[in-house]
């Protein structure tokens, strides 16, 4: 059992480190998320050791708080994303999501096989190259006030598709690694249930809220609308896990539903203090999960460099190709917006280590790759958004041929 005073002291260390890291990053003209991830690396087990592996293990208070933080972050992003906006970029987002999965998966498989893995294990390693971390990109877009740009809508829409395909691929490689056979009917059922969940909840919920959101105001408490939509957020986050999706997808859908209410602006303002308190925990914990000792050799660093370059190039190319119909500038922004792997790659790496697919060194390299892509992307994306131009500030653009 975790002693209450120890937990509070750990939370204090993490929160203060996040604020210091974020402040330093912003003074260096970098997004705050970069500093928060770097702060996690510094205070984590590999360097200062102020937080231990036991404290960031799955199910610990710090891990749970981090999960709540990213759930609220995607809820807040959903609050600024209307269904009609996503529909206008739906075709492009679909193409970006599909190509953005196939290219990294193919390149990751080839790299792993060329390094001595058999094809079954190579596919498992490649799964860590696939899924974009919506939480990290969303934070950067939010910090820059860019959530209403066309590119942002495409990135967020593609991230949902990305997540569905990543879960399907993970199901395939886990089955193959366990000695199972490819079951197309089962995968189609999983795909149908995931797509059905998103369609029913996202489209149906948004239409219900658009027709009548007066019921949010019936309770007399001054924060009753916020409490109701937060309950919706947590409920849908849980439901999405039952359909094989990440919890953040359900949270994003809850925010998108709430964006259709008359209280949208008020809800956005009321969630800001919660975000300021909770989201830093997610990014610090993400940074603290890398074991730098496993990378303390020239061979390991060279392999990490190669893996990271492959991860960045493959995801960028996939996103860029999928978004070319918006023009090269927007395609470049979208390509980089899809690059960070973050927590998704870490989850795959953890599963691979537990299944004996690879050793601690490969695990550390995959985790480090996930974090490096998460740290490299924000400053590049910020620069592109500020200096790279745009096809427009909002999604009110002519129809795009997908």
Tab-separated table of C-alpha atoms in Angstrom:
chain	number	residue	atom	x	y	z
A	1	UNK	CA	0.000	0.000	0.000
A	2	UNK	CA	1.255	3.479	-0.855
A	3	UNK	CA	1.639	5.758	2.143
A	4	UNK	CA	-0.359	8.956	1.697
A	5	UNK	CA	2.532	11.269	2.588
A	6	UNK	CA	4.880	9.502	0.137
A	7	UNK	CA	2.319	9.812	-2.646
A	8	UNK	CA	1.805	13.519	-1.971
A	9	UNK	CA	5.560	14.142	-1.949
A	10	UNK	CA	5.943	12.323	-5.275
A	11	UNK	CA	3.114	14.345	-6.800
A	12	UNK	CA	4.794	17.510	-5.538
A	13	UNK	CA	8.119	16.567	-7.164
A	14	UNK	CA	6.498	15.658	-10.481
A	15	UNK	CA	4.331	18.773	-10.628
A	16	UNK	CA	7.163	21.166	-9.748
A	17	UNK	CA	9.510	19.461	-12.229
A	18	UNK	CA	6.857	19.838	-14.925
A	19	UNK	CA	6.496	23.556	-14.250
A	20	UNK	CA	10.259	24.128	-14.277
A	21	UNK	CA	10.724	22.071	-17.435
A	22	UNK	CA	7.842	23.807	-19.167
A	23	UNK	CA	9.143	27.247	-18.196
A	24	UNK	CA	12.649	26.488	-19.487
A	25	UNK	CA	11.264	25.129	-22.747
A	26	UNK	CA	9.113	28.203	-23.313
A	27	UNK	CA	12.077	30.498	-22.614
A	28	UNK	CA	13.941	28.556	-25.299
A	29	UNK	CA	10.997	29.172	-27.662
A	30	UNK	CA	9.923	25.520	-27.488
A	31	UNK	CA	6.470	24.140	-26.641
A	32	UNK	CA	6.052	23.476	-22.912
A	33	UNK	CA	5.389	19.781	-23.521
A	34	UNK	CA	9.028	19.306	-24.574
A	35	UNK	CA	10.227	20.592	-21.221
A	36	UNK	CA	7.764	18.419	-19.341
A	37	UNK	CA	8.911	15.247	-21.105
A	38	UNK	CA	12.556	16.217	-20.557
A	39	UNK	CA	11.813	16.861	-16.882
A	40	UNK	CA	10.489	13.318	-16.634
A	41	UNK	CA	13.755	11.967	-18.046
A	42	UNK	CA	15.753	13.974	-15.492
A	43	UNK	CA	13.825	13.074	-12.337
A	44	UNK	CA	13.092	9.512	-13.478
A	45	UNK	CA	14.856	6.276	-12.510
A	46	UNK	CA	17.624	6.690	-15.105
A	47	UNK	CA	19.086	9.959	-13.785
A	48	UNK	CA	18.135	11.521	-10.458
A	49	UNK	CA	15.854	8.678	-9.403
A	50	UNK	CA	13.430	10.967	-7.583
A	51	UNK	CA	10.624	8.791	-8.907
A	52	UNK	CA	11.124	5.042	-9.146
A	53	UNK	CA	9.893	2.390	-11.553
A	54	UNK	CA	7.525	1.132	-8.869
A	55	UNK	CA	5.909	4.562	-8.669
A	56	UNK	CA	5.161	4.730	-12.401
A	57	UNK	CA	4.104	1.107	-12.854
A	58	UNK	CA	0.636	0.397	-14.238
A	59	UNK	CA	-2.080	0.982	-11.652
A	60	UNK	CA	-0.029	3.135	-9.297
A	61	UNK	CA	-1.450	6.506	-8.191
A	62	UNK	CA	0.974	8.403	-10.423
A	63	UNK	CA	0.153	6.256	-13.452
A	64	UNK	CA	-3.586	6.685	-12.867
A	65	UNK	CA	-3.207	10.438	-12.481
A	66	UNK	CA	-1.231	10.566	-15.726
A	67	UNK	CA	-3.975	8.615	-17.503
A	68	UNK	CA	-6.636	10.994	-16.176
A	69	UNK	CA	-4.507	13.907	-17.370
A	70	UNK	CA	-4.326	12.741	-20.980
A	71	UNK	CA	-8.026	11.799	-20.941
A	72	UNK	CA	-8.916	15.354	-19.887
A	73	UNK	CA	-6.540	16.783	-22.470
A	74	UNK	CA	-8.281	14.969	-25.320
A	75	UNK	CA	-11.657	15.924	-23.847
A	76	UNK	CA	-10.600	19.588	-23.990
A	77	UNK	CA	-9.401	19.148	-27.575
A	78	UNK	CA	-12.771	17.614	-28.440
A	79	UNK	CA	-14.483	20.675	-26.948
A	80	UNK	CA	-12.835	22.755	-29.658
A	81	UNK	CA	-13.668	20.285	-32.438
A	82	UNK	CA	-17.112	20.220	-33.973
A	83	UNK	CA	-18.428	17.235	-35.905
A	84	UNK	CA	-19.164	19.372	-38.960
A	85	UNK	CA	-15.531	20.492	-39.033
A	86	UNK	CA	-14.250	16.915	-39.057
A	87	UNK	CA	-16.718	15.900	-41.758
A	88	UNK	CA	-15.267	18.550	-44.073
A	89	UNK	CA	-11.816	16.943	-43.886
A	90	UNK	CA	-13.016	13.365	-43.426
A	91	UNK	CA	-11.745	11.986	-46.734
A	92	UNK	CA	-8.285	13.452	-46.304
A	93	UNK	CA	-8.116	12.318	-42.675
A	94	UNK	CA	-9.020	8.772	-43.709
A	95	UNK	CA	-6.299	8.643	-46.362
A	96	UNK	CA	-3.735	10.136	-43.964
A	97	UNK	CA	-4.680	7.612	-41.284
A	98	UNK	CA	-4.433	4.578	-43.588
A	99	UNK	CA	-1.224	5.507	-45.424
A	100	UNK	CA	0.234	6.768	-42.156
A	101	UNK	CA	-0.138	3.246	-40.739
A	102	UNK	CA	0.932	1.184	-43.757
A	103	UNK	CA	4.211	3.005	-44.479
A	104	UNK	CA	5.635	2.870	-40.909
A	105	UNK	CA	4.475	-0.725	-40.460
A	106	UNK	CA	6.189	-1.790	-43.667
A	107	UNK	CA	9.446	0.057	-42.962
A	108	UNK	CA	9.509	-1.097	-39.338
A	109	UNK	CA	9.028	-4.728	-40.375
A	110	UNK	CA	11.865	-4.581	-42.894
A	111	UNK	CA	14.223	-2.964	-40.385
A	112	UNK	CA	13.446	-5.510	-37.649
A	113	UNK	CA	13.850	-8.462	-40.041
A	114	UNK	CA	17.172	-7.095	-41.308
A	115	UNK	CA	18.357	-7.055	-37.677
A	116	UNK	CA	17.819	-10.751	-37.140
A	117	UNK	CA	14.178	-11.008	-36.039
A	118	UNK	CA	11.994	-13.609	-37.703
A	119	UNK	CA	8.959	-12.220	-39.519
A	120	UNK	CA	6.512	-12.873	-36.660
A	121	UNK	CA	8.647	-10.908	-34.233
A	122	UNK	CA	9.448	-8.283	-36.845
A	123	UNK	CA	5.738	-7.542	-37.207
A	124	UNK	CA	5.467	-7.115	-33.446
A	125	UNK	CA	8.354	-4.643	-33.415
A	126	UNK	CA	6.814	-2.823	-36.391
A	127	UNK	CA	3.574	-2.348	-34.454
A	128	UNK	CA	5.446	0.105	-32.211
A	129	UNK	CA	6.106	2.300	-35.282
A	130	UNK	CA	2.461	2.664	-36.190
A	131	UNK	CA	0.157	4.664	-33.919
A	132	UNK	CA	0.406	8.428	-33.493
A	133	UNK	CA	0.202	9.840	-29.972
A	134	UNK	CA	-2.796	12.137	-30.231
A	135	UNK	CA	-2.154	13.501	-26.742
A	136	UNK	CA	1.236	15.013	-27.552
A	137	UNK	CA	0.255	16.558	-30.882
A	138	UNK	CA	-3.013	17.839	-29.418
A	139	UNK	CA	-1.147	19.584	-26.597
A	140	UNK	CA	1.125	21.384	-29.066
A	141	UNK	CA	-1.803	22.440	-31.244
A	142	UNK	CA	-3.658	23.657	-28.171
A	143	UNK	CA	-0.677	25.642	-26.867
A	144	UNK	CA	-0.317	27.355	-30.234
A	145	UNK	CA	-4.026	28.114	-30.521
A	146	UNK	CA	-4.085	26.156	-33.779
A	147	UNK	CA	-6.925	23.721	-33.155
A	148	UNK	CA	-9.182	25.497	-35.663
A	149	UNK	CA	-6.756	25.138	-38.562
A	150	UNK	CA	-7.488	22.698	-41.366
A	151	UNK	CA	-4.311	20.750	-40.650
A	152	UNK	CA	-5.285	20.278	-37.008
A	153	UNK	CA	-8.670	18.839	-37.946
A	154	UNK	CA	-7.048	16.404	-40.363
A	155	UNK	CA	-4.463	15.332	-37.770
A	156	UNK	CA	-7.100	14.703	-35.103
A	157	UNK	CA	-9.399	12.857	-37.483
A	158	UNK	CA	-6.514	10.757	-38.800
A	159	UNK	CA	-5.412	9.966	-35.240
A	160	UNK	CA	-8.775	8.305	-34.559
A	161	UNK	CA	-8.459	6.154	-37.700
A	162	UNK	CA	-4.813	5.547	-36.820
A	163	UNK	CA	-5.810	4.206	-33.417
A	164	UNK	CA	-8.362	1.772	-34.851
A	165	UNK	CA	-5.892	0.363	-37.370
A	166	UNK	CA	-3.123	0.174	-34.768
A	167	UNK	CA	-5.319	-1.883	-32.442
A	168	UNK	CA	-6.172	-4.243	-35.304
A	169	UNK	CA	-2.517	-4.685	-36.258
A	170	UNK	CA	-1.590	-5.284	-32.636
A	171	UNK	CA	-4.271	-7.952	-32.419
A	172	UNK	CA	-2.815	-9.692	-35.481
A	173	UNK	CA	0.810	-9.665	-34.301
A	174	UNK	CA	-0.088	-10.771	-30.764
A	175	UNK	CA	-2.049	-13.690	-32.218
A	176	UNK	CA	0.806	-14.670	-34.524
A	177	UNK	CA	3.372	-14.407	-31.741
A	178	UNK	CA	1.242	-16.644	-29.529
A	179	UNK	CA	1.152	-19.281	-32.258
A	180	UNK	CA	-2.398	-18.463	-33.321
A	181	UNK	CA	-3.705	-18.206	-36.830
A	182	UNK	CA	-4.936	-15.213	-38.779
A	183	UNK	CA	-8.684	-14.897	-38.196
A	184	UNK	CA	-10.090	-12.448	-40.726
A	185	UNK	CA	-13.683	-12.733	-39.510
A	186	UNK	CA	-12.685	-11.880	-35.943
A	187	UNK	CA	-10.678	-8.848	-37.089
A	188	UNK	CA	-13.553	-7.634	-39.242
A	189	UNK	CA	-15.853	-7.925	-36.234
A	190	UNK	CA	-13.413	-5.901	-34.117
A	191	UNK	CA	-13.139	-3.284	-36.867
A	192	UNK	CA	-16.905	-3.063	-37.274
A	193	UNK	CA	-17.481	-2.684	-33.536
A	194	UNK	CA	-14.817	0.043	-33.223
A	195	UNK	CA	-16.115	1.997	-36.218
A	196	UNK	CA	-19.690	1.509	-35.035
A	197	UNK	CA	-18.845	2.809	-31.570
A	198	UNK	CA	-17.232	5.959	-32.969
A	199	UNK	CA	-20.028	6.560	-35.474
A	200	UNK	CA	-22.903	6.033	-33.041
A	201	UNK	CA	-21.357	7.952	-30.165
A	202	UNK	CA	-19.740	10.717	-32.207
A	203	UNK	CA	-22.444	11.333	-34.799
A	204	UNK	CA	-25.455	10.378	-32.691
A	205	UNK	CA	-24.312	12.146	-29.546
A	206	UNK	CA	-23.443	15.341	-31.397
A	207	UNK	CA	-26.870	15.446	-33.067
A	208	UNK	CA	-28.678	14.897	-29.757
A	209	UNK	CA	-26.736	17.713	-28.116
A	210	UNK	CA	-27.340	19.990	-31.083
A	211	UNK	CA	-31.094	19.427	-30.868
A	212	UNK	CA	-31.422	19.920	-27.128
A	213	UNK	CA	-28.784	20.751	-24.546
A	214	UNK	CA	-31.126	22.558	-22.167
A	215	UNK	CA	-31.122	19.553	-19.834
A	216	UNK	CA	-27.532	20.424	-18.871
A	217	UNK	CA	-28.863	23.563	-17.179
A	218	UNK	CA	-31.630	21.892	-15.185
A	219	UNK	CA	-29.483	21.077	-12.118
A	220	UNK	CA	-29.063	24.187	-9.985
A	221	UNK	CA	-25.343	23.917	-9.196
A	222	UNK	CA	-23.132	26.558	-10.858
A	223	UNK	CA	-20.822	23.836	-12.203
A	224	UNK	CA	-23.481	21.249	-12.991
A	225	UNK	CA	-22.945	21.343	-16.803
A	226	UNK	CA	-19.230	20.747	-16.266
A	227	UNK	CA	-19.857	17.889	-13.871
A	228	UNK	CA	-22.266	16.233	-16.309
A	229	UNK	CA	-19.935	16.410	-19.309
A	230	UNK	CA	-16.974	15.231	-17.194
A	231	UNK	CA	-19.041	12.202	-16.204
A	232	UNK	CA	-19.750	11.697	-19.907
A	233	UNK	CA	-16.001	11.982	-20.598
A	234	UNK	CA	-15.037	9.317	-18.051
A	235	UNK	CA	-17.889	7.041	-19.106
A	236	UNK	CA	-17.029	7.161	-22.805
A	237	UNK	CA	-13.322	6.779	-22.038
A	238	UNK	CA	-14.150	3.543	-20.263
A	239	UNK	CA	-16.530	2.371	-23.001
A	240	UNK	CA	-13.925	2.940	-25.696
A	241	UNK	CA	-11.552	0.521	-23.942
A	242	UNK	CA	-14.267	-2.136	-24.102
A	243	UNK	CA	-14.253	-1.748	-27.895
A	244	UNK	CA	-10.476	-2.186	-28.091
A	245	UNK	CA	-9.759	1.531	-28.486
A	246	UNK	CA	-7.644	3.864	-26.391
A	247	UNK	CA	-9.458	5.675	-23.575
A	248	UNK	CA	-8.499	9.017	-25.120
A	249	UNK	CA	-10.705	8.296	-28.158
A	250	UNK	CA	-13.786	8.130	-25.931
A	251	UNK	CA	-12.692	11.311	-24.146
A	252	UNK	CA	-12.239	13.087	-27.476
A	253	UNK	CA	-15.726	12.017	-28.582
A	254	UNK	CA	-17.187	13.280	-25.281
A	255	UNK	CA	-15.586	16.668	-25.841
A	256	UNK	CA	-16.817	16.771	-29.422
A	257	UNK	CA	-20.359	16.025	-28.230
A	258	UNK	CA	-20.127	18.756	-25.582
A	259	UNK	CA	-18.887	21.229	-28.223
A	260	UNK	CA	-22.404	21.195	-29.712
A	261	UNK	CA	-23.932	22.726	-26.571
A	262	UNK	CA	-24.655	26.377	-25.890
A	263	UNK	CA	-22.295	26.121	-22.909
A	264	UNK	CA	-19.255	25.279	-25.058
A	265	UNK	CA	-17.283	28.439	-24.270
A	266	UNK	CA	-18.069	28.224	-20.540
A	267	UNK	CA	-17.023	24.571	-20.456
A	268	UNK	CA	-13.746	25.414	-22.187
A	269	UNK	CA	-12.944	28.032	-19.547
A	270	UNK	CA	-13.921	25.783	-16.655
A	271	UNK	CA	-11.727	22.896	-17.825
A	272	UNK	CA	-8.546	25.000	-18.080
A	273	UNK	CA	-7.656	24.778	-14.355
A	274	UNK	CA	-8.137	20.994	-14.460
A	275	UNK	CA	-5.817	20.753	-17.456
A	276	UNK	CA	-3.193	22.927	-15.798
A	277	UNK	CA	-3.186	20.608	-12.786
A	278	UNK	CA	-3.422	17.162	-14.375
A	279	UNK	CA	-1.951	17.072	-17.894
A	280	UNK	CA	1.670	17.745	-16.791
A	281	UNK	CA	1.640	14.418	-14.931
A	282	UNK	CA	1.104	12.519	-18.171
A	283	UNK	CA	4.058	14.089	-19.950
A	284	UNK	CA	6.453	13.803	-17.004
A	285	UNK	CA	5.531	10.139	-16.488
A	286	UNK	CA	6.003	9.520	-20.217
A	287	UNK	CA	9.519	10.953	-20.039
A	288	UNK	CA	10.424	9.023	-16.896
A	289	UNK	CA	9.787	5.613	-18.468
A	290	UNK	CA	12.957	5.504	-20.548
A	291	UNK	CA	15.908	3.498	-19.168
A	292	UNK	CA	18.982	5.439	-20.264
A	293	UNK	CA	21.369	2.777	-18.927
A	294	UNK	CA	20.341	0.379	-21.710
A	295	UNK	CA	21.479	2.988	-24.225
A	296	UNK	CA	24.945	3.551	-22.752
A	297	UNK	CA	26.875	2.098	-25.681
A	298	UNK	CA	27.784	3.223	-29.189
A	299	UNK	CA	25.950	0.299	-30.807
A	300	UNK	CA	22.754	0.991	-28.868
A	301	UNK	CA	22.880	4.703	-29.687
A	302	UNK	CA	23.477	3.977	-33.363
A	303	UNK	CA	20.528	1.586	-33.431
A	304	UNK	CA	18.389	4.148	-31.629
A	305	UNK	CA	19.355	6.810	-34.177
A	306	UNK	CA	18.455	4.528	-37.098
A	307	UNK	CA	15.141	3.471	-35.526
A	308	UNK	CA	14.194	7.060	-34.735
A	309	UNK	CA	15.005	8.263	-38.254
A	310	UNK	CA	12.933	5.425	-39.737
A	311	UNK	CA	10.065	6.223	-37.376
A	312	UNK	CA	10.078	9.924	-38.237
A	313	UNK	CA	10.529	9.540	-41.991
A	314	UNK	CA	7.978	6.732	-42.384
A	315	UNK	CA	5.234	8.528	-40.463
A	316	UNK	CA	5.985	11.862	-42.097
A	317	UNK	CA	5.912	10.342	-45.578
A	318	UNK	CA	2.651	8.533	-44.849
A	319	UNK	CA	0.955	11.695	-43.557
A	320	UNK	CA	2.429	13.872	-46.284
A	321	UNK	CA	1.309	11.599	-49.097
A	322	UNK	CA	-2.172	11.313	-47.623
A	323	UNK	CA	-2.583	15.087	-47.330
A	324	UNK	CA	-1.089	16.239	-50.639
A	325	UNK	CA	-4.537	17.212	-51.907
A	326	UNK	CA	-4.425	20.115	-49.414
A	327	UNK	CA	-1.165	21.433	-50.859
A	328	UNK	CA	2.455	20.794	-49.947
A	329	UNK	CA	2.597	23.225	-47.014
A	330	UNK	CA	-0.415	21.741	-45.278
A	331	UNK	CA	0.782	18.232	-46.122
A	332	UNK	CA	4.116	18.975	-44.456
A	333	UNK	CA	2.408	20.211	-41.285
A	334	UNK	CA	0.120	17.175	-41.198
A	335	UNK	CA	3.028	14.819	-41.870
A	336	UNK	CA	4.964	16.117	-38.871
A	337	UNK	CA	1.825	16.285	-36.758
A	338	UNK	CA	1.453	12.517	-37.159
A	339	UNK	CA	5.053	11.714	-36.137
A	340	UNK	CA	4.994	11.414	-32.292
A	341	UNK	CA	4.433	7.883	-30.977
A	342	UNK	CA	4.550	8.622	-27.244
A	343	UNK	CA	2.536	6.338	-24.995
A	344	UNK	CA	1.322	4.107	-27.830
A	345	UNK	CA	4.791	2.907	-28.738
A	346	UNK	CA	5.569	2.408	-25.046
A	347	UNK	CA	2.501	0.192	-24.617
A	348	UNK	CA	3.537	-1.993	-27.560
A	349	UNK	CA	7.099	-2.190	-26.245
A	350	UNK	CA	5.843	-3.251	-22.822
A	351	UNK	CA	3.698	-5.996	-24.355
A	352	UNK	CA	6.642	-7.187	-26.435
A	353	UNK	CA	8.930	-7.355	-23.411
A	354	UNK	CA	6.342	-9.260	-21.383
A	355	UNK	CA	5.833	-11.727	-24.251
A	356	UNK	CA	9.576	-12.321	-24.612
A	357	UNK	CA	9.623	-10.954	-28.153
A	358	UNK	CA	12.700	-8.859	-27.439
A	359	UNK	CA	15.141	-8.116	-24.608
A	360	UNK	CA	15.624	-5.079	-22.369
A	361	UNK	CA	17.905	-3.392	-24.890
A	362	UNK	CA	15.414	-3.491	-27.767
A	363	UNK	CA	12.684	-2.506	-25.323
A	364	UNK	CA	14.699	0.544	-24.234
A	365	UNK	CA	15.374	1.481	-27.866
A	366	UNK	CA	11.699	1.275	-28.816
A	367	UNK	CA	10.659	3.298	-25.751
A	368	UNK	CA	13.401	5.853	-26.421
A	369	UNK	CA	12.294	6.087	-30.058
A	370	UNK	CA	8.728	6.734	-28.930
A	371	UNK	CA	9.878	9.500	-26.598
A	372	UNK	CA	12.338	11.034	-29.050
A	373	UNK	CA	9.650	11.334	-31.705
A	374	UNK	CA	7.468	12.922	-29.039
A	375	UNK	CA	10.216	15.436	-28.193
A	376	UNK	CA	11.379	16.197	-31.742
A	377	UNK	CA	7.923	16.835	-33.176
A	378	UNK	CA	6.637	19.744	-31.012
A	379	UNK	CA	9.344	22.313	-31.889
A	380	UNK	CA	9.250	21.376	-35.596
A	381	UNK	CA	5.447	21.472	-35.658
A	382	UNK	CA	5.416	24.789	-33.816
A	383	UNK	CA	7.842	26.293	-36.319
A	384	UNK	CA	5.860	24.988	-39.283
A	385	UNK	CA	2.592	26.360	-37.904
A	386	UNK	CA	4.106	29.784	-37.240
A	387	UNK	CA	6.242	30.146	-40.357
A	388	UNK	CA	5.160	27.506	-42.829
A	389	UNK	CA	1.975	29.172	-43.946
A	390	UNK	CA	-1.472	27.603	-44.149
A	391	UNK	CA	-4.268	27.037	-46.558
A	392	UNK	CA	-6.526	28.816	-44.088
A	393	UNK	CA	-7.185	29.391	-40.430
A	394	UNK	CA	-10.394	27.383	-40.234
A	395	UNK	CA	-11.916	24.394	-41.924
A	396	UNK	CA	-14.194	26.501	-44.084
A	397	UNK	CA	-12.466	25.524	-47.327
A	398	UNK	CA	-13.652	24.066	-50.601
A	399	UNK	CA	-14.361	20.364	-50.661
A	400	UNK	CA	-11.228	18.291	-50.960
A	401	UNK	CA	-11.027	15.270	-53.168
A	402	UNK	CA	-9.781	12.348	-51.132
